[in-house]
Structures are given as C-alpha cells and as structure tokens.
mmCIF file of C-alpha atoms and ligand atoms in Angstrom:
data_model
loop_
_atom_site.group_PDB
_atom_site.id
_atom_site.type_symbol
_atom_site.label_atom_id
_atom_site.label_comp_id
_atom_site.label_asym_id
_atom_site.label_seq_id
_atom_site.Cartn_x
_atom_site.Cartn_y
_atom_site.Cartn_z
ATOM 1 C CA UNK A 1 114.349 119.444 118.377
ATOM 2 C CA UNK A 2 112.032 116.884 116.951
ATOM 3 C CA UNK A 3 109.239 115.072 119.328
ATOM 4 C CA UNK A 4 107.463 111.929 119.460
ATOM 5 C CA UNK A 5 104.758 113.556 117.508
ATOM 6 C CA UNK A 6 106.701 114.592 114.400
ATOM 7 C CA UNK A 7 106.911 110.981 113.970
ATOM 8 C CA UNK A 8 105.880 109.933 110.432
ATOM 9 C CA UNK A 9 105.182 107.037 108.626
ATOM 10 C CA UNK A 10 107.699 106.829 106.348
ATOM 11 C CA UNK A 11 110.307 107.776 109.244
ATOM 12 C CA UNK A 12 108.951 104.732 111.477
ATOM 13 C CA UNK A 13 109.059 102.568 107.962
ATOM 14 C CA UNK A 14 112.378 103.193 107.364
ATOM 15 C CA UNK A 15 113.405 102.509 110.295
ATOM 16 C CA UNK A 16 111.859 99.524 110.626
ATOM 17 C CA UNK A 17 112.713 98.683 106.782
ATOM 18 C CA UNK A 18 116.533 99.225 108.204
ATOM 19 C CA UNK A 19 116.301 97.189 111.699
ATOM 20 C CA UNK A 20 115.430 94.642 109.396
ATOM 21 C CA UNK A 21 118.231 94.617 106.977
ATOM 22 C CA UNK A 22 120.590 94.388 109.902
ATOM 23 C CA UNK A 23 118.709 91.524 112.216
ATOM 24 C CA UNK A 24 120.721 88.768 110.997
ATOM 25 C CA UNK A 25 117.630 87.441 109.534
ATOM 26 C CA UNK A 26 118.797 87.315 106.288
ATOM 27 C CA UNK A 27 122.007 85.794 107.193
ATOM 28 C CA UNK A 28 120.260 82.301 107.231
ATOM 29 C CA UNK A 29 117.410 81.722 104.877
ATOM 30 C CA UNK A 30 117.075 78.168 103.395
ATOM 31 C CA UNK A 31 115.042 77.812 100.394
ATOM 32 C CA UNK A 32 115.371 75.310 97.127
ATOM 33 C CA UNK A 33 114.274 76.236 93.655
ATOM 34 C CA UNK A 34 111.425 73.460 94.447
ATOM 35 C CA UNK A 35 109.908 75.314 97.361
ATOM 36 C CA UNK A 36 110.289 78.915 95.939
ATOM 37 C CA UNK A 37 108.427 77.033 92.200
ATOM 38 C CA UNK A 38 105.496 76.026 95.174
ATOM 39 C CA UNK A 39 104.790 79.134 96.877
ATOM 40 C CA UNK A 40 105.581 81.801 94.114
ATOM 41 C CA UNK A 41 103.683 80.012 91.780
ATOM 42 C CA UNK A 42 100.440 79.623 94.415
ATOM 43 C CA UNK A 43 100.715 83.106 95.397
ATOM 44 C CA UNK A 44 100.522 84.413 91.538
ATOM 45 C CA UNK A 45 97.789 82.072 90.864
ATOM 46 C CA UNK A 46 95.732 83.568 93.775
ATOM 47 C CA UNK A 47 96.047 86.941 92.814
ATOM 48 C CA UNK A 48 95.280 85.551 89.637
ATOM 49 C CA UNK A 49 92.277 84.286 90.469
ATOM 50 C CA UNK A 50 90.837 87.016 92.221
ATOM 51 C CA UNK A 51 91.283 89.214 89.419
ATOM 52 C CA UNK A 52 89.293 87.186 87.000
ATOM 53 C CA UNK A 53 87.019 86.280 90.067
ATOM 54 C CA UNK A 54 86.556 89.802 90.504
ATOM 55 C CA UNK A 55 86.654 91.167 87.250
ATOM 56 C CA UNK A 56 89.191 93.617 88.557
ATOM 57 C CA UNK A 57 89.665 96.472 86.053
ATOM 58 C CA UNK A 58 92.868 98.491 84.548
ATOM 59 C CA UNK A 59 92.300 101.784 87.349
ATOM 60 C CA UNK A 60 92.005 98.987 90.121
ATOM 61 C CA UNK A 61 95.398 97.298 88.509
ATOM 62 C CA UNK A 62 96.926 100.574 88.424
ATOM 63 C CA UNK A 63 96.277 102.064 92.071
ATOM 64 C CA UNK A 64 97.382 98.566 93.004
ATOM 65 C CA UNK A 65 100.644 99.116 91.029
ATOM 66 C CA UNK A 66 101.259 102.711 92.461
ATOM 67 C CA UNK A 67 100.177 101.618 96.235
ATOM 68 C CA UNK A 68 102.966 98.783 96.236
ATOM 69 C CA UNK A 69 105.243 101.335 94.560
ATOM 70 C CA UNK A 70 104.397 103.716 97.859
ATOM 71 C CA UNK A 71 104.743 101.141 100.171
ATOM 72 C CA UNK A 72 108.600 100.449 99.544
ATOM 73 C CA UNK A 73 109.164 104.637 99.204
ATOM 74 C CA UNK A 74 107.790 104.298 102.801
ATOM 75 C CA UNK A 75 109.453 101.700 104.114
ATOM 76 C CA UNK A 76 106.264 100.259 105.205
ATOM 77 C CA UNK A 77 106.761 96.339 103.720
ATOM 78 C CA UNK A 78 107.936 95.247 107.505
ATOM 79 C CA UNK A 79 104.999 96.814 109.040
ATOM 80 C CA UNK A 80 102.717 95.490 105.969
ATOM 81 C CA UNK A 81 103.941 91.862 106.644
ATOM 82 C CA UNK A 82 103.876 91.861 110.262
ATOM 83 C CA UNK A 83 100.520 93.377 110.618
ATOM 84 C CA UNK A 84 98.412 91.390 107.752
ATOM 85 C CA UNK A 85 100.502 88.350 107.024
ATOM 86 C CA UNK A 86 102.747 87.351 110.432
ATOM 87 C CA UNK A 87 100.425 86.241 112.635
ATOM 88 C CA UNK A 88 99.766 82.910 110.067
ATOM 89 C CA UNK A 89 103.368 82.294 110.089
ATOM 90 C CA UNK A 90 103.740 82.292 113.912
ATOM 91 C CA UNK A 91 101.121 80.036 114.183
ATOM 92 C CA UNK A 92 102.612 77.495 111.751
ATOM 93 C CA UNK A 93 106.037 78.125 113.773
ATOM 94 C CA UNK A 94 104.648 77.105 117.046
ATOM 95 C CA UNK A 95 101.817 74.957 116.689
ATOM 96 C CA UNK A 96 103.526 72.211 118.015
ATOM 97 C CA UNK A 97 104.395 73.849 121.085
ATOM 98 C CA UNK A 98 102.833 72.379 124.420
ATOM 99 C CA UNK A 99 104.328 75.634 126.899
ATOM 100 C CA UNK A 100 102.831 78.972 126.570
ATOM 101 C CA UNK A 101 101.642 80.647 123.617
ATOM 102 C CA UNK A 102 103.021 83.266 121.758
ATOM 103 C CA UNK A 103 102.146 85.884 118.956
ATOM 104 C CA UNK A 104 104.034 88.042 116.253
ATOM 105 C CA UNK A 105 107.365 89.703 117.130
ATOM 106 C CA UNK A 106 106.135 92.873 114.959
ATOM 107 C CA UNK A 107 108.685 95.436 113.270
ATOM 108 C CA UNK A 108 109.798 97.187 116.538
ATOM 109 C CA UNK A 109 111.839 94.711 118.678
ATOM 110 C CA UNK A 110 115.509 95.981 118.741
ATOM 111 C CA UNK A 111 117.617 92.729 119.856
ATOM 112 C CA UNK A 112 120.665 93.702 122.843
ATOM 113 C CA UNK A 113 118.002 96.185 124.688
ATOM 114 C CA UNK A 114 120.761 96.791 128.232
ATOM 115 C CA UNK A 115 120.569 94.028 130.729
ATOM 116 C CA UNK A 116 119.683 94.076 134.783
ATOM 117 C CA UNK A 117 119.036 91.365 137.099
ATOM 118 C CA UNK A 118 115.482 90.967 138.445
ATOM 119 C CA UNK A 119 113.933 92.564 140.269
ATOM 120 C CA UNK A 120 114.351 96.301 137.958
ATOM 121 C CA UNK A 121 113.142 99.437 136.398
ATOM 122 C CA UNK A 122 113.000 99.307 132.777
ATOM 123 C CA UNK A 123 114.594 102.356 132.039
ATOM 124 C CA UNK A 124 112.098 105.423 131.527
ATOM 125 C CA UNK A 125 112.569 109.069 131.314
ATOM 126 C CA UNK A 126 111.905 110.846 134.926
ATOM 127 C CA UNK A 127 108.905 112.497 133.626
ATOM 128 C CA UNK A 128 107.427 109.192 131.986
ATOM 129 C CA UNK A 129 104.002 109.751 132.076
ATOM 130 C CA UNK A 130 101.212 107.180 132.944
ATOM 131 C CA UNK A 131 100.237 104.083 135.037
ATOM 132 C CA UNK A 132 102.853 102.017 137.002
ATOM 133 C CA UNK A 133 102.658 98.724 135.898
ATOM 134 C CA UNK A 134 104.506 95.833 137.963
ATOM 135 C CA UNK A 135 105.122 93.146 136.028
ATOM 136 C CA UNK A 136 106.117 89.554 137.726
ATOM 137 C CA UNK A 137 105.858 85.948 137.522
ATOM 138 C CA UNK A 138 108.052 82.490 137.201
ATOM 139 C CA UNK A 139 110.074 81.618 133.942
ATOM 140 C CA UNK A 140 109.336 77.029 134.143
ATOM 141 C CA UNK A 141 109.687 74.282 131.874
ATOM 142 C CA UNK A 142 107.097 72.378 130.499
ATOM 143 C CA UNK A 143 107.930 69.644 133.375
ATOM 144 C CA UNK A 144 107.283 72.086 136.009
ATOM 145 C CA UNK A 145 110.505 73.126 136.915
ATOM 146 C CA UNK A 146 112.109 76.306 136.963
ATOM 147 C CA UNK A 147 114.408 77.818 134.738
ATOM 148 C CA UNK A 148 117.265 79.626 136.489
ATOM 149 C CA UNK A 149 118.189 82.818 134.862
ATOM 150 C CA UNK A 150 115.677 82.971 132.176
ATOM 151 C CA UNK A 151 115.937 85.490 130.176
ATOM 152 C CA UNK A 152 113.245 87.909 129.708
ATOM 153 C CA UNK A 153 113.366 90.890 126.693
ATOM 154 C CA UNK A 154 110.671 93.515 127.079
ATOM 155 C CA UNK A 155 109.890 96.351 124.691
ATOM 156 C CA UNK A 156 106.832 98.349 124.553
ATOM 157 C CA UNK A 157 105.214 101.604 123.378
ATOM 158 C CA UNK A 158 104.629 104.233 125.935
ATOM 159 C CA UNK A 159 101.669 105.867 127.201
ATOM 160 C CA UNK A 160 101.538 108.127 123.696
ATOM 161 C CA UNK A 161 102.052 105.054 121.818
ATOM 162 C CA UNK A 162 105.249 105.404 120.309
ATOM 163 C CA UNK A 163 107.933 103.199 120.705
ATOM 164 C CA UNK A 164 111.788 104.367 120.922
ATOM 165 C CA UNK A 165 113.681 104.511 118.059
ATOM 166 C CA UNK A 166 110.883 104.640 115.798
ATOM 167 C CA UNK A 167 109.498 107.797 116.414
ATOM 168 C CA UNK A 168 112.184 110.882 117.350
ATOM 169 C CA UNK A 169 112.796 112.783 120.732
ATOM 170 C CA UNK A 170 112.881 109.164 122.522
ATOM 171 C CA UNK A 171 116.100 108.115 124.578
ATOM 172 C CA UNK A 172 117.267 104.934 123.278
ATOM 173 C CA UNK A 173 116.034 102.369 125.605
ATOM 174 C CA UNK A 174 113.385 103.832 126.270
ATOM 175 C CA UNK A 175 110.681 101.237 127.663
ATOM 176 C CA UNK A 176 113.116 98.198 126.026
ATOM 177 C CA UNK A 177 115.065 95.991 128.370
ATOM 178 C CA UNK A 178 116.564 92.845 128.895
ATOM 179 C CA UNK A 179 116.326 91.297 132.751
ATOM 180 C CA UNK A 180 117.548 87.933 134.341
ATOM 181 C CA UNK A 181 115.283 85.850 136.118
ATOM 182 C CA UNK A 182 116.757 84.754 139.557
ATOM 183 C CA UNK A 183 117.480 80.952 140.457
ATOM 184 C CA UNK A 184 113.773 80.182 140.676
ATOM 185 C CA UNK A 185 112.952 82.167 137.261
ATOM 186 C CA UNK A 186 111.397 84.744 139.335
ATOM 187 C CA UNK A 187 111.031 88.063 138.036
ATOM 188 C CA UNK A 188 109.847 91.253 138.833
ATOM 189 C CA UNK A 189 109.964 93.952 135.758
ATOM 190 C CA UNK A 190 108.355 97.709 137.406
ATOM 191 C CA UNK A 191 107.534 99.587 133.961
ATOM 192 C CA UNK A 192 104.930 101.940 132.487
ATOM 193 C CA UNK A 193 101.202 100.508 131.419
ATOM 194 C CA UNK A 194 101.548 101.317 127.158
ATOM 195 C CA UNK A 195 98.601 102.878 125.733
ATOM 196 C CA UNK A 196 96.648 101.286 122.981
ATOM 197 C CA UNK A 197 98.563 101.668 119.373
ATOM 198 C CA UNK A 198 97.047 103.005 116.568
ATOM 199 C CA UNK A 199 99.641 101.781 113.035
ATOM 200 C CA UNK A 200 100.582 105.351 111.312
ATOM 201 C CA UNK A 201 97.743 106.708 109.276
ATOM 202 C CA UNK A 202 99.787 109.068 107.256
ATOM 203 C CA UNK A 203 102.050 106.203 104.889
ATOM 204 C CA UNK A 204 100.465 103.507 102.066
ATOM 205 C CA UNK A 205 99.671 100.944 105.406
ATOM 206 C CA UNK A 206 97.348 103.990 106.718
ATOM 207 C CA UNK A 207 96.200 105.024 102.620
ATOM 208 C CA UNK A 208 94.533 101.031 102.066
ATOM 209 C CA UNK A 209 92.794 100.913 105.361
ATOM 210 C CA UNK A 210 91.120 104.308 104.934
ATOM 211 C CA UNK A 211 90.597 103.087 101.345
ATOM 212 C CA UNK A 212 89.026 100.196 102.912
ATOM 213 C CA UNK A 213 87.086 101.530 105.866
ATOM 214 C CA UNK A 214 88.958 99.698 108.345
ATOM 215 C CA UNK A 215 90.651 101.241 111.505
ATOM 216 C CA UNK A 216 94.278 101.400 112.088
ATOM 217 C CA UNK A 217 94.350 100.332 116.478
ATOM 218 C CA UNK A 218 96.131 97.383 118.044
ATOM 219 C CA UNK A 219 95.153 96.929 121.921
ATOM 220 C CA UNK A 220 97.475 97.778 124.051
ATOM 221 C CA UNK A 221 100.209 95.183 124.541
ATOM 222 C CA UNK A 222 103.423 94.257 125.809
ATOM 223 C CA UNK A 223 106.359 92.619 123.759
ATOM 224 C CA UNK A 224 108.349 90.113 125.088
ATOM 225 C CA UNK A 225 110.646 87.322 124.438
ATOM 226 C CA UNK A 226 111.570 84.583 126.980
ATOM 227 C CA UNK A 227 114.740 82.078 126.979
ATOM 228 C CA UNK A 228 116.612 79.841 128.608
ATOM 229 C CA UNK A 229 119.269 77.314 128.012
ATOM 230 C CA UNK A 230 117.908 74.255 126.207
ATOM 231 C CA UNK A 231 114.451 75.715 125.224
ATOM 232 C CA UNK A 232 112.920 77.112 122.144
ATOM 233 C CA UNK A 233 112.526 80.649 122.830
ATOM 234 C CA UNK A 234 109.184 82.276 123.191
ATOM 235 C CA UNK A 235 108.346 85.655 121.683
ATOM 236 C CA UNK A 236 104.850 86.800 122.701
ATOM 237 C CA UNK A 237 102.672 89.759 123.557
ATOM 238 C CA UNK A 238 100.118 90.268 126.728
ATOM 239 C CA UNK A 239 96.876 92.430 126.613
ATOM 240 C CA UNK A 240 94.951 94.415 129.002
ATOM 241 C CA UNK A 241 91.588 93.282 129.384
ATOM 242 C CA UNK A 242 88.593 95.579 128.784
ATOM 243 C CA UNK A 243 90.797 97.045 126.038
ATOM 244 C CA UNK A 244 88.482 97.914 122.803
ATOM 245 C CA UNK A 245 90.527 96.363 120.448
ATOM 246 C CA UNK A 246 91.341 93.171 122.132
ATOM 247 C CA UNK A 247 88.617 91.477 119.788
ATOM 248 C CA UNK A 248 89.334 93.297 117.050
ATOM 249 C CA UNK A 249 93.388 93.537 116.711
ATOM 250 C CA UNK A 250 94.689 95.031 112.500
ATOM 251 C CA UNK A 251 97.425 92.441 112.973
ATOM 252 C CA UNK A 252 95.215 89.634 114.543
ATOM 253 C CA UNK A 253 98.081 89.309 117.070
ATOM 254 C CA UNK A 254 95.451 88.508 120.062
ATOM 255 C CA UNK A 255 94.739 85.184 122.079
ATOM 256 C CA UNK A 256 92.838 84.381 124.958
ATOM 257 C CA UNK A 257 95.717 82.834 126.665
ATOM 258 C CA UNK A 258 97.833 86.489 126.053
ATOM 259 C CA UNK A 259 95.313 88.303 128.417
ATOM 260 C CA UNK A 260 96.895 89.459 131.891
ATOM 261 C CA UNK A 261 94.358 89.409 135.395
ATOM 262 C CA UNK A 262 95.758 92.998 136.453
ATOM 263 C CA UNK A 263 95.321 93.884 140.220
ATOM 264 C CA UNK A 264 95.414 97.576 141.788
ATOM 265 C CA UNK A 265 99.411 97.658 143.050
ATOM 266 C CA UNK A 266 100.015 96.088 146.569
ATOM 267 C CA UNK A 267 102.395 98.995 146.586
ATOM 268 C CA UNK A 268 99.419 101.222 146.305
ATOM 269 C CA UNK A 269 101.112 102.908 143.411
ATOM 270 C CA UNK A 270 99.483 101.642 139.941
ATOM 271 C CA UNK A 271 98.783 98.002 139.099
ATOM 272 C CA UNK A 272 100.555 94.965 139.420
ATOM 273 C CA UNK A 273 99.952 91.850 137.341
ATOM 274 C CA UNK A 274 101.942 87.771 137.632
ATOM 275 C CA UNK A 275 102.059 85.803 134.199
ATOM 276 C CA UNK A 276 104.256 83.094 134.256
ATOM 277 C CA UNK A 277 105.778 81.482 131.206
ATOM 278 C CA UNK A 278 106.090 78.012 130.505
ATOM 279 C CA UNK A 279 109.231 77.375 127.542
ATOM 280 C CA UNK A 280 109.215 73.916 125.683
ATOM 281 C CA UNK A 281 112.413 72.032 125.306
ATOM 282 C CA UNK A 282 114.006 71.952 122.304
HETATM 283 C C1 MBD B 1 103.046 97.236 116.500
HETATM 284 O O1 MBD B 1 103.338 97.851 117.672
HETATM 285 C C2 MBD B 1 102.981 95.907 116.504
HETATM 286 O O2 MBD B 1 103.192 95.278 117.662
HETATM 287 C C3 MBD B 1 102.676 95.220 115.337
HETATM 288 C C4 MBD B 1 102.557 93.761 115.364
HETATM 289 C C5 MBD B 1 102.467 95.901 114.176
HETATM 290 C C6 MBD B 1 102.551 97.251 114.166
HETATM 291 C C7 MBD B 1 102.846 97.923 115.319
HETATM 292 FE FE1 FE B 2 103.772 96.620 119.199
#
C-alpha cells in the first residue's frame, strides 16, 4: 500500500497537470491573433533581452532547454505557473475589487469537494493527527448585508503537508469540503490546523530552486473559495501568524489582510479563529 510519503513530484505533477486538463478551464479561453502578437511577442523579447543582457552562454541555453523539457515529463508546468507567475495574474483579476482580498487558487483545488450545511466537520480520517482548528465567521456583501447560504469551499493540506489526491494513501476528501452558510451567512467549519508546505524537492520545480539557493516552503494556509448569488466569487487563502514563511512565501501568495487572529478554543480543545468575508457584486 502506498503512503503519503511515497508521494513524488512527478506523481503530484501529473496529477495536477491532469486536474487541469479536465477543469473546464480550457473550455472558454478568448484570445485574438492581436492579443496573442502582444504578449508572445513581449515575452520573447524579454527573454531576449536578458540573454544579450546577460551574455548568457550555449551550457546555460542548454540546461535551460533540458530543465523545460523535465518540467513537462513531470507534470510540474501547473505548479511552475501557480507558484512563480499566478499571484500577478490574481492581482490584475481583482484589483478592482472593494470586498475582501484574495490570493492564487494554486494547482490543488478539486471543484464538487461533498457538501454539508454549517455548522460541520470537514471530513478527516479518525486518526487525523494535529491541532483542532474551528473555523467561523459571516459570509456579507459589500453593503453590509448578509448573504444567505453562501457558499464556502475549503481544501487544505494536512498536518504532514500533503493534500488528498495529490499524494497516495489519502481518502478522497480528505480535508476538502464544500459547506452552506445559514440565513445570516454564518458558518462554522471544525477542521485540522495544516502544517506549513514545503513544494516537492525531488521534480524540475525542486532542481531550479536548489540550483538557485532558494527554499521550497509556503506558510501554512488555508484554501478557500466563497460565493453567493449575484457576487463575483472570491478564492483566497488565510495564514497563521508567527508562521516563518509568512514574509517570505515561493509563490508570493501572502497579504496582510489574509492573516487570521487565532484564539485558544472556547471548547478547550485546539484553537478557534472568526474571519468574515465580504463578496463584491457583480
Ligand atoms: C500549494 O499548496 C499552493 O497552495 C501553491 C499556491 C503552490 C504549490 C502548493
Ligand atoms: Fe496550498
């Protein structure tokens, strides 16, 4: 039987590589010969640029060549993208926004996680190991009031730092859930405080940042994504504070405004924490 920790690289890659070909994203991408003249052309010119900047030689053009070759037999081009490149194009998507902010969806969301009413338990193995975490707050619109039977998604590593069904051994759902606000957009979701995440080290994503001397951690986070009827919907992740790598995030995924006040449980079982999300109007 395979566990969480013969997860690889190129098995999370795939994966994600293949959650990706069947998101629907595809189905509806606009684009004009104009537009794709614009960016193509910028992007070659840059990399242009840089390698007359640079004065970057044939061995540096060929371990580019073979590391791009490696990161498609790894399936890593979703977690490439969403860790170096997303965070921009979330911030052109919602800069207009006046509710909450948001951050980068990242290659492990799985859309139609099983829905339950608020207030749940995201469902976890028996033996789930780690903190409790009870997570609550109030789903409103930008005017203040509140949106009945939001819609909140939640999907989040565990306390090893894997996420289900992108490393093996993992029920299904595991730690991924869909709940419904109640008529005041009150919810309460009890789950399991995820451990900081460290992006695979053993796949081309992990090869370029020990070529580069960087580190491989995100801070711990939650995934979420909030809707209701008539608003834009918000997809967004929430930090831990005191976490090491809140200031220094490999997908520069982090805000200010994404970092939770946690309080010891009133329960007296683990912590508890209310964030409530304001949605704009479409
Ligand atoms: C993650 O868990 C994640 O959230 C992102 C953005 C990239 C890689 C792994
Ligand atoms: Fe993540």
């Amino acid at each position: 039987i395979e566990t969480p920790q013969d997860a690889t690289a190129a098995k999370s890659g795939n994966a994600a590589t293949d959650r990706f070909r069947s998101s629907g994203k595809l189905g509806s991408i606009e684009t004009s010969v104009e537009r794709v003249n614009l960016l193509a052309s910028k992007l070659v010119k840059a990399a242009n640029d840089i390698i007359l900047e640079e004065r970057v030689s044939y061995d540096e053009f060929n371990a580019l060549k073979a590391w791009l070759i490696k990161v498609g037999e790894d399936g890593e081009w979703p977690l490439f993208l969403d860790v170096w490149l997303e965070h921009s194009v979330e911030e052109v998507a919602t800069d207009h926004r006046e509710g909450n902010k948001g951050s980068i969806e990242g290659p492990y969301y799985v859309p139609e996680a099983p829905t339950q009413d608020s207030p749940a338990t995201i469902s976890m193995r028996e033996d789930e190991k780690g903190t409790n975490l009870l997570f609550q707050g109030q789903v409103r619109s930008t005017d203040g009031s509140a949106l009945k039977n939001a819609k909140i998604e939640l999907w989040h590593a565990d306390e090893e730092g894997f996420y289900s069904q992108f490393a093996p051994g993992i029920p299904e759902w595991n730690l991924r859930g869909t709940f419904i606000a109640d008529e005041e957009g009150n919810f309460a979701i009890n789950t399991m405080q995820p451990a900081p995440y460290q992006i695979p080290t053993d796949g081309a994503c992990g090869q370029l940042i020990a070529a580069a001397g960087w580190h491989a951690w995100r801070p711990a986070h939650l995934h979420l994504k909030v809707s209701a009827e008539g608003h834009e919907l918000l997809t967004a992740q929430l930090y831990f504070p005191g976490d090491a790598h809140n200031d220094d995030d490999i997908a520069t995924a982090v805000k200010p405004e994404l970092l939770l006040d946690i309080q010891p449980a009133e329960s007296g079982n683990g912590k508890q924490v209310t964030y409530d999300f304001v949605l704009d109007p479409v």
